[in-house]
Amino acid sequence: MLQYVKHVGKYLLRPEYRLSEKEAKKLQLIKRQPRFTVIQTDIFPSPLWMVDSASFVFIYSEIFKQEIYKFKTSNAKPYILDCGANIGLSTLYFKDLFPDAEVVAFEPDTKVFEILAKNVQSFRLTNVSLLNKAVWHSETKLQFYAEGADGGRITNDIKEANVVEIETVRLKDFINRPVDMLKIDIEGAETQVLEDIADVLSYIDKIFIEYHSFVNQEQTLDKILKIIKEAGFTYYINQVGIVSQSPFYEKKAFLGMDNQLNIFADRVK
């Protein structure tokens, strides 16, 4: 009874608590929706569409509750490269944090890209460039596993279901001026891309990298950390998504991945 009274008191006296309660109810409603289905939500002031309920709830929590992309800059109009923009939650966050920012958002999955473009239009975001291409170390065409949510990735298995051909751009071509934030969440292609841009990392102030380790494939975390350390960055690492409590006994895997890490690289001043 006492807990209920406290709850009612907070709800009546604290607007931010009411907002949190409404937000939680909307997230619960989204969780009950079928996966891999396009649905609309009013969790934001403007309508937003998603391609998958489960991945939305997870990404929303990371970006808007934990604020993993939050950063400081003295630049009133920061230049941000959003590699792996998905439906646009990261782009929305960056533009909310810095309304005058210039954002270039890359998303190779055509169906997901359509929702990204729709959300950017719904929020009337300006100075945002959208590219329906994957970032890579060259301009070419590659096979891409369109997972339908946030797990799409470049693949060599052309016999796998939902594999389509996509176009790529060379990320290095976009790093010809100071970059305030480089976000890389590209499902396993991060090492090849970082190796290609290693000699232009001096342009970049902050880098976010989601590292992916795949079952029975060479791990490349050491290569990534060596590149960013030699470029003058310090790093902080968080484990995310896949967690194996007893990895000596059993390693858990999801979509072929057995480990995911968030790497936050900050330039040494």
PDB file of C-alpha atoms in Angstrom:
ATOM      1  CA  MET A   1       0.000   0.000   0.000  1.00  0.00           C
ATOM      2  CA  LEU A   2       2.823   2.395   0.914  1.00  0.00           C
ATOM      3  CA  GLN A   3       4.508   1.782  -2.452  1.00  0.00           C
ATOM      4  CA  TYR A   4       1.244   2.537  -4.239  1.00  0.00           C
ATOM      5  CA  VAL A   5       0.827   5.819  -2.347  1.00  0.00           C
ATOM      6  CA  LYS A   6       4.403   6.802  -3.227  1.00  0.00           C
ATOM      7  CA  HIS A   7       3.741   5.955  -6.862  1.00  0.00           C
ATOM      8  CA  VAL A   8       0.595   8.107  -6.979  1.00  0.00           C
ATOM      9  CA  GLY A   9       2.398  10.958  -5.239  1.00  0.00           C
ATOM     10  CA  LYS A  10       5.221  10.932  -7.758  1.00  0.00           C
ATOM     11  CA  TYR A  11       2.768  10.708 -10.634  1.00  0.00           C
ATOM     12  CA  LEU A  12       0.819  13.768  -9.430  1.00  0.00           C
ATOM     13  CA  LEU A  13       3.731  15.950  -8.346  1.00  0.00           C
ATOM     14  CA  ARG A  14       6.551  15.162 -10.787  1.00  0.00           C
ATOM     15  CA  PRO A  15       5.949  15.692 -14.537  1.00  0.00           C
ATOM     16  CA  GLU A  16       9.140  13.814 -15.441  1.00  0.00           C
ATOM     17  CA  TYR A  17       7.836  10.764 -13.554  1.00  0.00           C
ATOM     18  CA  ARG A  18       4.561  10.886 -15.486  1.00  0.00           C
ATOM     19  CA  LEU A  19       6.548  11.068 -18.702  1.00  0.00           C
ATOM     20  CA  SER A  20       8.631   8.058 -17.665  1.00  0.00           C
ATOM     21  CA  GLU A  21       5.498   6.070 -16.826  1.00  0.00           C
ATOM     22  CA  LYS A  22       3.924   6.856 -20.200  1.00  0.00           C
ATOM     23  CA  GLU A  23       7.158   5.986 -21.959  1.00  0.00           C
ATOM     24  CA  ALA A  24       7.368   2.636 -20.157  1.00  0.00           C
ATOM     25  CA  LYS A  25       3.797   1.771 -21.145  1.00  0.00           C
ATOM     26  CA  LYS A  26       4.487   2.611 -24.776  1.00  0.00           C
ATOM     27  CA  LEU A  27       7.608   0.453 -24.747  1.00  0.00           C
ATOM     28  CA  GLN A  28       5.634  -2.437 -23.274  1.00  0.00           C
ATOM     29  CA  LEU A  29       3.086  -2.044 -26.054  1.00  0.00           C
ATOM     30  CA  ILE A  30       5.853  -2.125 -28.656  1.00  0.00           C
ATOM     31  CA  LYS A  31       7.348  -5.264 -27.091  1.00  0.00           C
ATOM     32  CA  ARG A  32       4.056  -7.068 -27.653  1.00  0.00           C
ATOM     33  CA  GLN A  33       4.086  -6.344 -31.382  1.00  0.00           C
ATOM     34  CA  PRO A  34       5.204  -9.063 -33.833  1.00  0.00           C
ATOM     35  CA  ARG A  35       8.823  -9.026 -34.939  1.00  0.00           C
ATOM     36  CA  PHE A  36      10.011  -7.955 -38.385  1.00  0.00           C
ATOM     37  CA  THR A  37       6.860  -5.906 -38.949  1.00  0.00           C
ATOM     38  CA  VAL A  38       6.712  -2.221 -39.820  1.00  0.00           C
ATOM     39  CA  ILE A  39       4.794  -0.389 -37.094  1.00  0.00           C
ATOM     40  CA  GLN A  40       4.410   3.223 -36.019  1.00  0.00           C
ATOM     41  CA  THR A  41       4.878   4.614 -32.516  1.00  0.00           C
ATOM     42  CA  ASP A  42       4.064   7.912 -30.824  1.00  0.00           C
ATOM     43  CA  ILE A  43       6.813   7.549 -28.226  1.00  0.00           C
ATOM     44  CA  PHE A  44       8.350  10.712 -29.741  1.00  0.00           C
ATOM     45  CA  PRO A  45       6.582  14.028 -30.410  1.00  0.00           C
ATOM     46  CA  SER A  46       6.660  13.160 -34.134  1.00  0.00           C
ATOM     47  CA  PRO A  47       5.527   9.824 -35.610  1.00  0.00           C
ATOM     48  CA  LEU A  48       8.282   7.248 -35.934  1.00  0.00           C
ATOM     49  CA  TRP A  49       8.287   3.968 -37.831  1.00  0.00           C
ATOM     50  CA  MET A  50      10.273   0.860 -36.992  1.00  0.00           C
ATOM     51  CA  VAL A  51      11.015  -2.390 -38.824  1.00  0.00           C
ATOM     52  CA  ASP A  52      11.268  -4.639 -35.786  1.00  0.00           C
ATOM     53  CA  SER A  53       9.827  -4.299 -32.284  1.00  0.00           C
ATOM     54  CA  ALA A  54      12.541  -6.150 -30.333  1.00  0.00           C
ATOM     55  CA  SER A  55      15.496  -4.376 -31.909  1.00  0.00           C
ATOM     56  CA  PHE A  56      13.745  -1.005 -31.498  1.00  0.00           C
ATOM     57  CA  VAL A  57      13.293  -1.453 -27.740  1.00  0.00           C
ATOM     58  CA  PHE A  58      16.943  -2.462 -27.297  1.00  0.00           C
ATOM     59  CA  ILE A  59      18.352   0.352 -29.454  1.00  0.00           C
ATOM     60  CA  TYR A  60      15.989   2.939 -27.975  1.00  0.00           C
ATOM     61  CA  SER A  61      17.219   2.066 -24.482  1.00  0.00           C
ATOM     62  CA  GLU A  62      20.876   2.278 -25.531  1.00  0.00           C
ATOM     63  CA  ILE A  63      20.536   5.599 -27.318  1.00  0.00           C
ATOM     64  CA  PHE A  64      17.871   7.568 -25.442  1.00  0.00           C
ATOM     65  CA  LYS A  65      18.046   6.103 -21.928  1.00  0.00           C
ATOM     66  CA  GLN A  66      21.711   5.141 -21.534  1.00  0.00           C
ATOM     67  CA  GLU A  67      22.792   7.835 -24.032  1.00  0.00           C
ATOM     68  CA  ILE A  68      25.776   5.850 -25.288  1.00  0.00           C
ATOM     69  CA  TYR A  69      26.395   8.372 -28.104  1.00  0.00           C
ATOM     70  CA  LYS A  70      26.384  11.465 -25.893  1.00  0.00           C
ATOM     71  CA  PHE A  71      29.509  13.580 -26.357  1.00  0.00           C
ATOM     72  CA  LYS A  72      30.819  17.102 -25.874  1.00  0.00           C
ATOM     73  CA  THR A  73      32.242  19.390 -28.505  1.00  0.00           C
ATOM     74  CA  SER A  74      33.044  23.084 -28.795  1.00  0.00           C
ATOM     75  CA  ASN A  75      31.852  22.981 -32.399  1.00  0.00           C
ATOM     76  CA  ALA A  76      28.356  24.471 -32.719  1.00  0.00           C
ATOM     77  CA  LYS A  77      27.890  22.638 -36.018  1.00  0.00           C
ATOM     78  CA  PRO A  78      29.606  19.271 -35.572  1.00  0.00           C
ATOM     79  CA  TYR A  79      30.224  16.964 -38.525  1.00  0.00           C
ATOM     80  CA  ILE A  80      28.979  13.463 -37.723  1.00  0.00           C
ATOM     81  CA  LEU A  81      29.296  10.267 -39.755  1.00  0.00           C
ATOM     82  CA  ASP A  82      26.608   7.730 -38.814  1.00  0.00           C
ATOM     83  CA  CYS A  83      27.693   4.394 -40.284  1.00  0.00           C
ATOM     84  CA  GLY A  84      24.951   1.821 -39.859  1.00  0.00           C
ATOM     85  CA  ALA A  85      22.104   4.268 -39.242  1.00  0.00           C
ATOM     86  CA  ASN A  86      19.353   1.611 -39.349  1.00  0.00           C
ATOM     87  CA  ILE A  87      15.945   3.331 -38.918  1.00  0.00           C
ATOM     88  CA  GLY A  88      17.541   6.565 -37.752  1.00  0.00           C
ATOM     89  CA  LEU A  89      17.455   6.539 -33.951  1.00  0.00           C
ATOM     90  CA  SER A  90      21.137   7.484 -33.762  1.00  0.00           C
ATOM     91  CA  THR A  91      20.646  10.245 -36.340  1.00  0.00           C
ATOM     92  CA  LEU A  92      17.651  11.585 -34.393  1.00  0.00           C
ATOM     93  CA  TYR A  93      19.697  11.563 -31.202  1.00  0.00           C
ATOM     94  CA  PHE A  94      22.631  13.405 -32.773  1.00  0.00           C
ATOM     95  CA  LYS A  95      20.314  16.068 -34.202  1.00  0.00           C
ATOM     96  CA  ASP A  96      18.552  16.443 -30.856  1.00  0.00           C
ATOM     97  CA  LEU A  97      21.911  16.835 -29.124  1.00  0.00           C
ATOM     98  CA  PHE A  98      23.237  19.250 -31.757  1.00  0.00           C
ATOM     99  CA  PRO A  99      20.404  20.715 -33.872  1.00  0.00           C
ATOM    100  CA  ASP A 100      22.849  22.427 -36.251  1.00  0.00           C
ATOM    101  CA  ALA A 101      24.975  19.322 -36.777  1.00  0.00           C
ATOM    102  CA  GLU A 102      25.732  18.028 -40.264  1.00  0.00           C
ATOM    103  CA  VAL A 103      25.044  14.300 -40.327  1.00  0.00           C
ATOM    104  CA  VAL A 104      25.837  11.828 -43.070  1.00  0.00           C
ATOM    105  CA  ALA A 105      23.923   8.583 -42.452  1.00  0.00           C
ATOM    106  CA  PHE A 106      24.726   5.310 -44.239  1.00  0.00           C
ATOM    107  CA  GLU A 107      22.303   2.360 -44.361  1.00  0.00           C
ATOM    108  CA  PRO A 108      22.684  -0.421 -46.962  1.00  0.00           C
ATOM    109  CA  ASP A 109      19.466  -2.385 -46.350  1.00  0.00           C
ATOM    110  CA  THR A 110      16.954  -0.957 -48.843  1.00  0.00           C
ATOM    111  CA  LYS A 111      13.837  -1.725 -46.781  1.00  0.00           C
ATOM    112  CA  VAL A 112      15.394  -0.338 -43.606  1.00  0.00           C
ATOM    113  CA  PHE A 113      16.653   2.681 -45.543  1.00  0.00           C
ATOM    114  CA  GLU A 114      13.092   3.491 -46.656  1.00  0.00           C
ATOM    115  CA  ILE A 115      12.046   3.694 -42.998  1.00  0.00           C
ATOM    116  CA  LEU A 116      15.146   5.764 -42.162  1.00  0.00           C
ATOM    117  CA  ALA A 117      14.207   8.286 -44.853  1.00  0.00           C
ATOM    118  CA  LYS A 118      10.592   8.318 -43.674  1.00  0.00           C
ATOM    119  CA  ASN A 119      11.634   9.056 -40.081  1.00  0.00           C
ATOM    120  CA  VAL A 120      14.039  11.828 -41.092  1.00  0.00           C
ATOM    121  CA  GLN A 121      11.204  13.408 -43.071  1.00  0.00           C
ATOM    122  CA  SER A 122       8.723  12.945 -40.210  1.00  0.00           C
ATOM    123  CA  PHE A 123      11.035  14.802 -37.804  1.00  0.00           C
ATOM    124  CA  ARG A 124      11.802  17.429 -40.476  1.00  0.00           C
ATOM    125  CA  LEU A 125      15.506  17.059 -39.930  1.00  0.00           C
ATOM    126  CA  THR A 126      17.715  19.381 -41.947  1.00  0.00           C
ATOM    127  CA  ASN A 127      21.355  19.092 -42.973  1.00  0.00           C
ATOM    128  CA  VAL A 128      21.111  15.299 -42.962  1.00  0.00           C
ATOM    129  CA  SER A 129      22.416  13.337 -45.955  1.00  0.00           C
ATOM    130  CA  LEU A 130      21.170   9.769 -46.410  1.00  0.00           C
ATOM    131  CA  LEU A 131      23.056   7.171 -48.431  1.00  0.00           C
ATOM    132  CA  ASN A 132      21.542   3.783 -49.230  1.00  0.00           C
ATOM    133  CA  LYS A 133      24.998   2.187 -49.278  1.00  0.00           C
ATOM    134  CA  ALA A 134      27.363   0.341 -46.965  1.00  0.00           C
ATOM    135  CA  VAL A 135      30.653   1.862 -45.865  1.00  0.00           C
ATOM    136  CA  TRP A 136      33.634  -0.180 -47.004  1.00  0.00           C
ATOM    137  CA  HIS A 137      37.279   0.224 -48.066  1.00  0.00           C
ATOM    138  CA  SER A 138      36.336   0.721 -51.727  1.00  0.00           C
ATOM    139  CA  GLU A 139      33.447   1.481 -54.052  1.00  0.00           C
ATOM    140  CA  THR A 140      32.066  -1.839 -55.224  1.00  0.00           C
ATOM    141  CA  LYS A 141      29.118  -4.221 -55.005  1.00  0.00           C
ATOM    142  CA  LEU A 142      28.913  -6.885 -52.285  1.00  0.00           C
ATOM    143  CA  GLN A 143      26.558  -9.573 -51.048  1.00  0.00           C
ATOM    144  CA  PHE A 144      24.528  -8.489 -48.024  1.00  0.00           C
ATOM    145  CA  TYR A 145      22.442 -10.521 -45.594  1.00  0.00           C
ATOM    146  CA  ALA A 146      19.265  -8.493 -45.048  1.00  0.00           C
ATOM    147  CA  GLU A 147      18.280  -9.739 -41.589  1.00  0.00           C
ATOM    148  CA  GLY A 148      15.239  -7.451 -41.423  1.00  0.00           C
ATOM    149  CA  ALA A 149      16.126  -5.591 -38.236  1.00  0.00           C
ATOM    150  CA  ASP A 150      19.516  -4.380 -36.984  1.00  0.00           C
ATOM    151  CA  GLY A 151      21.600  -7.465 -37.837  1.00  0.00           C
ATOM    152  CA  GLY A 152      22.141  -7.018 -41.578  1.00  0.00           C
ATOM    153  CA  ARG A 153      25.733  -7.561 -42.670  1.00  0.00           C
ATOM    154  CA  ILE A 154      28.095  -8.180 -45.540  1.00  0.00           C
ATOM    155  CA  THR A 155      28.381 -11.892 -46.246  1.00  0.00           C
ATOM    156  CA  ASN A 156      30.273 -14.328 -48.433  1.00  0.00           C
ATOM    157  CA  ASP A 157      27.549 -16.976 -48.193  1.00  0.00           C
ATOM    158  CA  ILE A 158      25.512 -16.349 -51.337  1.00  0.00           C
ATOM    159  CA  LYS A 159      23.372 -19.422 -50.580  1.00  0.00           C
ATOM    160  CA  GLU A 160      22.109 -17.897 -47.334  1.00  0.00           C
ATOM    161  CA  ALA A 161      18.480 -16.736 -47.342  1.00  0.00           C
ATOM    162  CA  ASN A 162      17.721 -13.030 -47.701  1.00  0.00           C
ATOM    163  CA  VAL A 163      21.017 -12.247 -49.419  1.00  0.00           C
ATOM    164  CA  VAL A 164      20.931  -9.286 -51.783  1.00  0.00           C
ATOM    165  CA  GLU A 165      23.501  -7.263 -53.680  1.00  0.00           C
ATOM    166  CA  ILE A 166      24.330  -3.809 -52.316  1.00  0.00           C
ATOM    167  CA  GLU A 167      26.547  -0.902 -53.304  1.00  0.00           C
ATOM    168  CA  THR A 168      29.338   0.376 -51.090  1.00  0.00           C
ATOM    169  CA  VAL A 169      31.144   3.670 -50.654  1.00  0.00           C
ATOM    170  CA  ARG A 170      34.645   4.205 -49.388  1.00  0.00           C
ATOM    171  CA  LEU A 171      34.316   5.791 -45.944  1.00  0.00           C
ATOM    172  CA  LYS A 172      37.720   7.386 -46.366  1.00  0.00           C
ATOM    173  CA  ASP A 173      36.257   9.698 -49.025  1.00  0.00           C
ATOM    174  CA  PHE A 174      34.089  11.321 -46.351  1.00  0.00           C
ATOM    175  CA  ILE A 175      36.974  12.000 -43.966  1.00  0.00           C
ATOM    176  CA  ASN A 176      38.561  14.946 -45.750  1.00  0.00           C
ATOM    177  CA  ARG A 177      37.718  17.492 -43.039  1.00  0.00           C
ATOM    178  CA  PRO A 178      37.470  17.470 -39.226  1.00  0.00           C
ATOM    179  CA  VAL A 179      34.978  14.868 -37.992  1.00  0.00           C
ATOM    180  CA  ASP A 180      33.531  15.446 -34.522  1.00  0.00           C
ATOM    181  CA  MET A 181      31.991  11.979 -34.200  1.00  0.00           C
ATOM    182  CA  LEU A 182      32.441   8.824 -36.247  1.00  0.00           C
ATOM    183  CA  LYS A 183      29.943   6.118 -35.323  1.00  0.00           C
ATOM    184  CA  ILE A 184      30.646   2.665 -36.756  1.00  0.00           C
ATOM    185  CA  ASP A 185      28.056  -0.070 -36.213  1.00  0.00           C
ATOM    186  CA  ILE A 186      28.408  -2.174 -39.345  1.00  0.00           C
ATOM    187  CA  GLU A 187      28.063  -5.751 -38.120  1.00  0.00           C
ATOM    188  CA  GLY A 188      31.519  -7.165 -38.648  1.00  0.00           C
ATOM    189  CA  ALA A 189      32.959  -4.904 -41.354  1.00  0.00           C
ATOM    190  CA  GLU A 190      34.488  -2.525 -38.798  1.00  0.00           C
ATOM    191  CA  THR A 191      38.034  -3.886 -38.899  1.00  0.00           C
ATOM    192  CA  GLN A 192      38.464  -3.666 -42.683  1.00  0.00           C
ATOM    193  CA  VAL A 193      37.050  -0.142 -42.719  1.00  0.00           C
ATOM    194  CA  LEU A 194      39.250   1.030 -39.833  1.00  0.00           C
ATOM    195  CA  GLU A 195      42.344  -0.401 -41.493  1.00  0.00           C
ATOM    196  CA  ASP A 196      41.539   1.635 -44.602  1.00  0.00           C
ATOM    197  CA  ILE A 197      41.004   4.929 -42.735  1.00  0.00           C
ATOM    198  CA  ALA A 198      43.919   4.500 -40.297  1.00  0.00           C
ATOM    199  CA  ASP A 199      45.981   7.213 -41.991  1.00  0.00           C
ATOM    200  CA  VAL A 200      43.187   9.827 -41.755  1.00  0.00           C
ATOM    201  CA  LEU A 201      42.124   9.242 -38.154  1.00  0.00           C
ATOM    202  CA  SER A 202      43.882  12.491 -37.247  1.00  0.00           C
ATOM    203  CA  TYR A 203      40.799  14.264 -38.642  1.00  0.00           C
ATOM    204  CA  ILE A 204      38.531  12.579 -36.090  1.00  0.00           C
ATOM    205  CA  ASP A 205      37.879  13.644 -32.511  1.00  0.00           C
ATOM    206  CA  LYS A 206      35.697  10.783 -31.228  1.00  0.00           C
ATOM    207  CA  ILE A 207      34.924   7.301 -32.532  1.00  0.00           C
ATOM    208  CA  PHE A 208      32.279   4.827 -31.479  1.00  0.00           C
ATOM    209  CA  ILE A 209      32.837   1.266 -32.726  1.00  0.00           C
ATOM    210  CA  GLU A 210      30.620  -1.748 -32.146  1.00  0.00           C
ATOM    211  CA  TYR A 211      32.983  -4.705 -32.441  1.00  0.00           C
ATOM    212  CA  HIS A 212      31.597  -8.069 -33.553  1.00  0.00           C
ATOM    213  CA  SER A 213      33.239 -11.446 -33.050  1.00  0.00           C
ATOM    214  CA  PHE A 214      31.917 -14.344 -35.144  1.00  0.00           C
ATOM    215  CA  VAL A 215      31.927 -18.042 -34.310  1.00  0.00           C
ATOM    216  CA  ASN A 216      34.868 -19.918 -35.860  1.00  0.00           C
ATOM    217  CA  GLN A 217      36.299 -16.752 -37.412  1.00  0.00           C
ATOM    218  CA  GLU A 218      39.480 -14.869 -36.576  1.00  0.00           C
ATOM    219  CA  GLN A 219      38.983 -12.290 -33.842  1.00  0.00           C
ATOM    220  CA  THR A 220      40.264  -8.827 -34.749  1.00  0.00           C
ATOM    221  CA  LEU A 221      39.764  -6.803 -31.576  1.00  0.00           C
ATOM    222  CA  ASP A 222      43.546  -6.506 -31.187  1.00  0.00           C
ATOM    223  CA  LYS A 223      43.829  -4.945 -34.643  1.00  0.00           C
ATOM    224  CA  ILE A 224      41.146  -2.352 -33.866  1.00  0.00           C
ATOM    225  CA  LEU A 225      42.681  -1.347 -30.538  1.00  0.00           C
ATOM    226  CA  LYS A 226      46.156  -1.103 -32.093  1.00  0.00           C
ATOM    227  CA  ILE A 227      44.851   1.198 -34.845  1.00  0.00           C
ATOM    228  CA  ILE A 228      43.056   3.595 -32.527  1.00  0.00           C
ATOM    229  CA  LYS A 229      45.857   3.617 -29.940  1.00  0.00           C
ATOM    230  CA  GLU A 230      48.507   4.415 -32.542  1.00  0.00           C
ATOM    231  CA  ALA A 231      46.252   7.201 -33.881  1.00  0.00           C
ATOM    232  CA  GLY A 232      46.317   8.936 -30.485  1.00  0.00           C
ATOM    233  CA  PHE A 233      43.088   7.725 -28.888  1.00  0.00           C
ATOM    234  CA  THR A 234      42.323   6.279 -25.502  1.00  0.00           C
ATOM    235  CA  TYR A 235      39.513   3.756 -25.321  1.00  0.00           C
ATOM    236  CA  TYR A 236      36.808   2.463 -23.015  1.00  0.00           C
ATOM    237  CA  ILE A 237      35.043  -0.855 -23.621  1.00  0.00           C
ATOM    238  CA  ASN A 238      31.613  -2.149 -22.620  1.00  0.00           C
ATOM    239  CA  GLN A 239      30.165  -5.574 -23.309  1.00  0.00           C
ATOM    240  CA  VAL A 240      26.757  -5.457 -24.956  1.00  0.00           C
ATOM    241  CA  GLY A 241      24.153  -7.847 -26.318  1.00  0.00           C
ATOM    242  CA  ILE A 242      25.685 -11.324 -26.166  1.00  0.00           C
ATOM    243  CA  VAL A 243      26.888 -12.299 -22.700  1.00  0.00           C
ATOM    244  CA  SER A 244      28.264 -15.745 -21.773  1.00  0.00           C
ATOM    245  CA  GLN A 245      28.366 -16.151 -18.018  1.00  0.00           C
ATOM    246  CA  SER A 246      30.479 -19.337 -18.225  1.00  0.00           C
ATOM    247  CA  PRO A 247      32.437 -18.971 -21.484  1.00  0.00           C
ATOM    248  CA  PHE A 248      34.876 -21.789 -20.642  1.00  0.00           C
ATOM    249  CA  TYR A 249      31.888 -24.127 -20.465  1.00  0.00           C
ATOM    250  CA  GLU A 250      29.526 -22.616 -23.038  1.00  0.00           C
ATOM    251  CA  LYS A 251      29.715 -19.604 -25.314  1.00  0.00           C
ATOM    252  CA  LYS A 252      26.406 -18.154 -26.389  1.00  0.00           C
ATOM    253  CA  ALA A 253      25.906 -17.003 -29.969  1.00  0.00           C
ATOM    254  CA  PHE A 254      23.341 -14.954 -31.862  1.00  0.00           C
ATOM    255  CA  LEU A 255      23.189 -14.531 -35.642  1.00  0.00           C
ATOM    256  CA  GLY A 256      26.589 -16.192 -35.841  1.00  0.00           C
ATOM    257  CA  MET A 257      28.173 -13.748 -33.353  1.00  0.00           C
ATOM    258  CA  ASP A 258      29.680 -14.850 -30.045  1.00  0.00           C
ATOM    259  CA  ASN A 259      30.726 -11.450 -28.712  1.00  0.00           C
ATOM    260  CA  GLN A 260      29.791  -7.787 -29.088  1.00  0.00           C
ATOM    261  CA  LEU A 261      31.659  -4.864 -27.561  1.00  0.00           C
ATOM    262  CA  ASN A 262      31.062  -1.133 -27.566  1.00  0.00           C
ATOM    263  CA  ILE A 263      34.352   0.738 -27.972  1.00  0.00           C
ATOM    264  CA  PHE A 264      34.487   4.452 -27.146  1.00  0.00           C
ATOM    265  CA  ALA A 265      37.629   6.083 -28.544  1.00  0.00           C
ATOM    266  CA  ASP A 266      38.457   9.608 -27.375  1.00  0.00           C
ATOM    267  CA  ARG A 267      41.369  11.633 -28.682  1.00  0.00           C
ATOM    268  CA  VAL A 268      44.107  12.353 -26.155  1.00  0.00           C
ATOM    269  CA  LYS A 269      44.214  16.124 -25.641  1.00  0.00           C
TER     270      LYS A 269
END
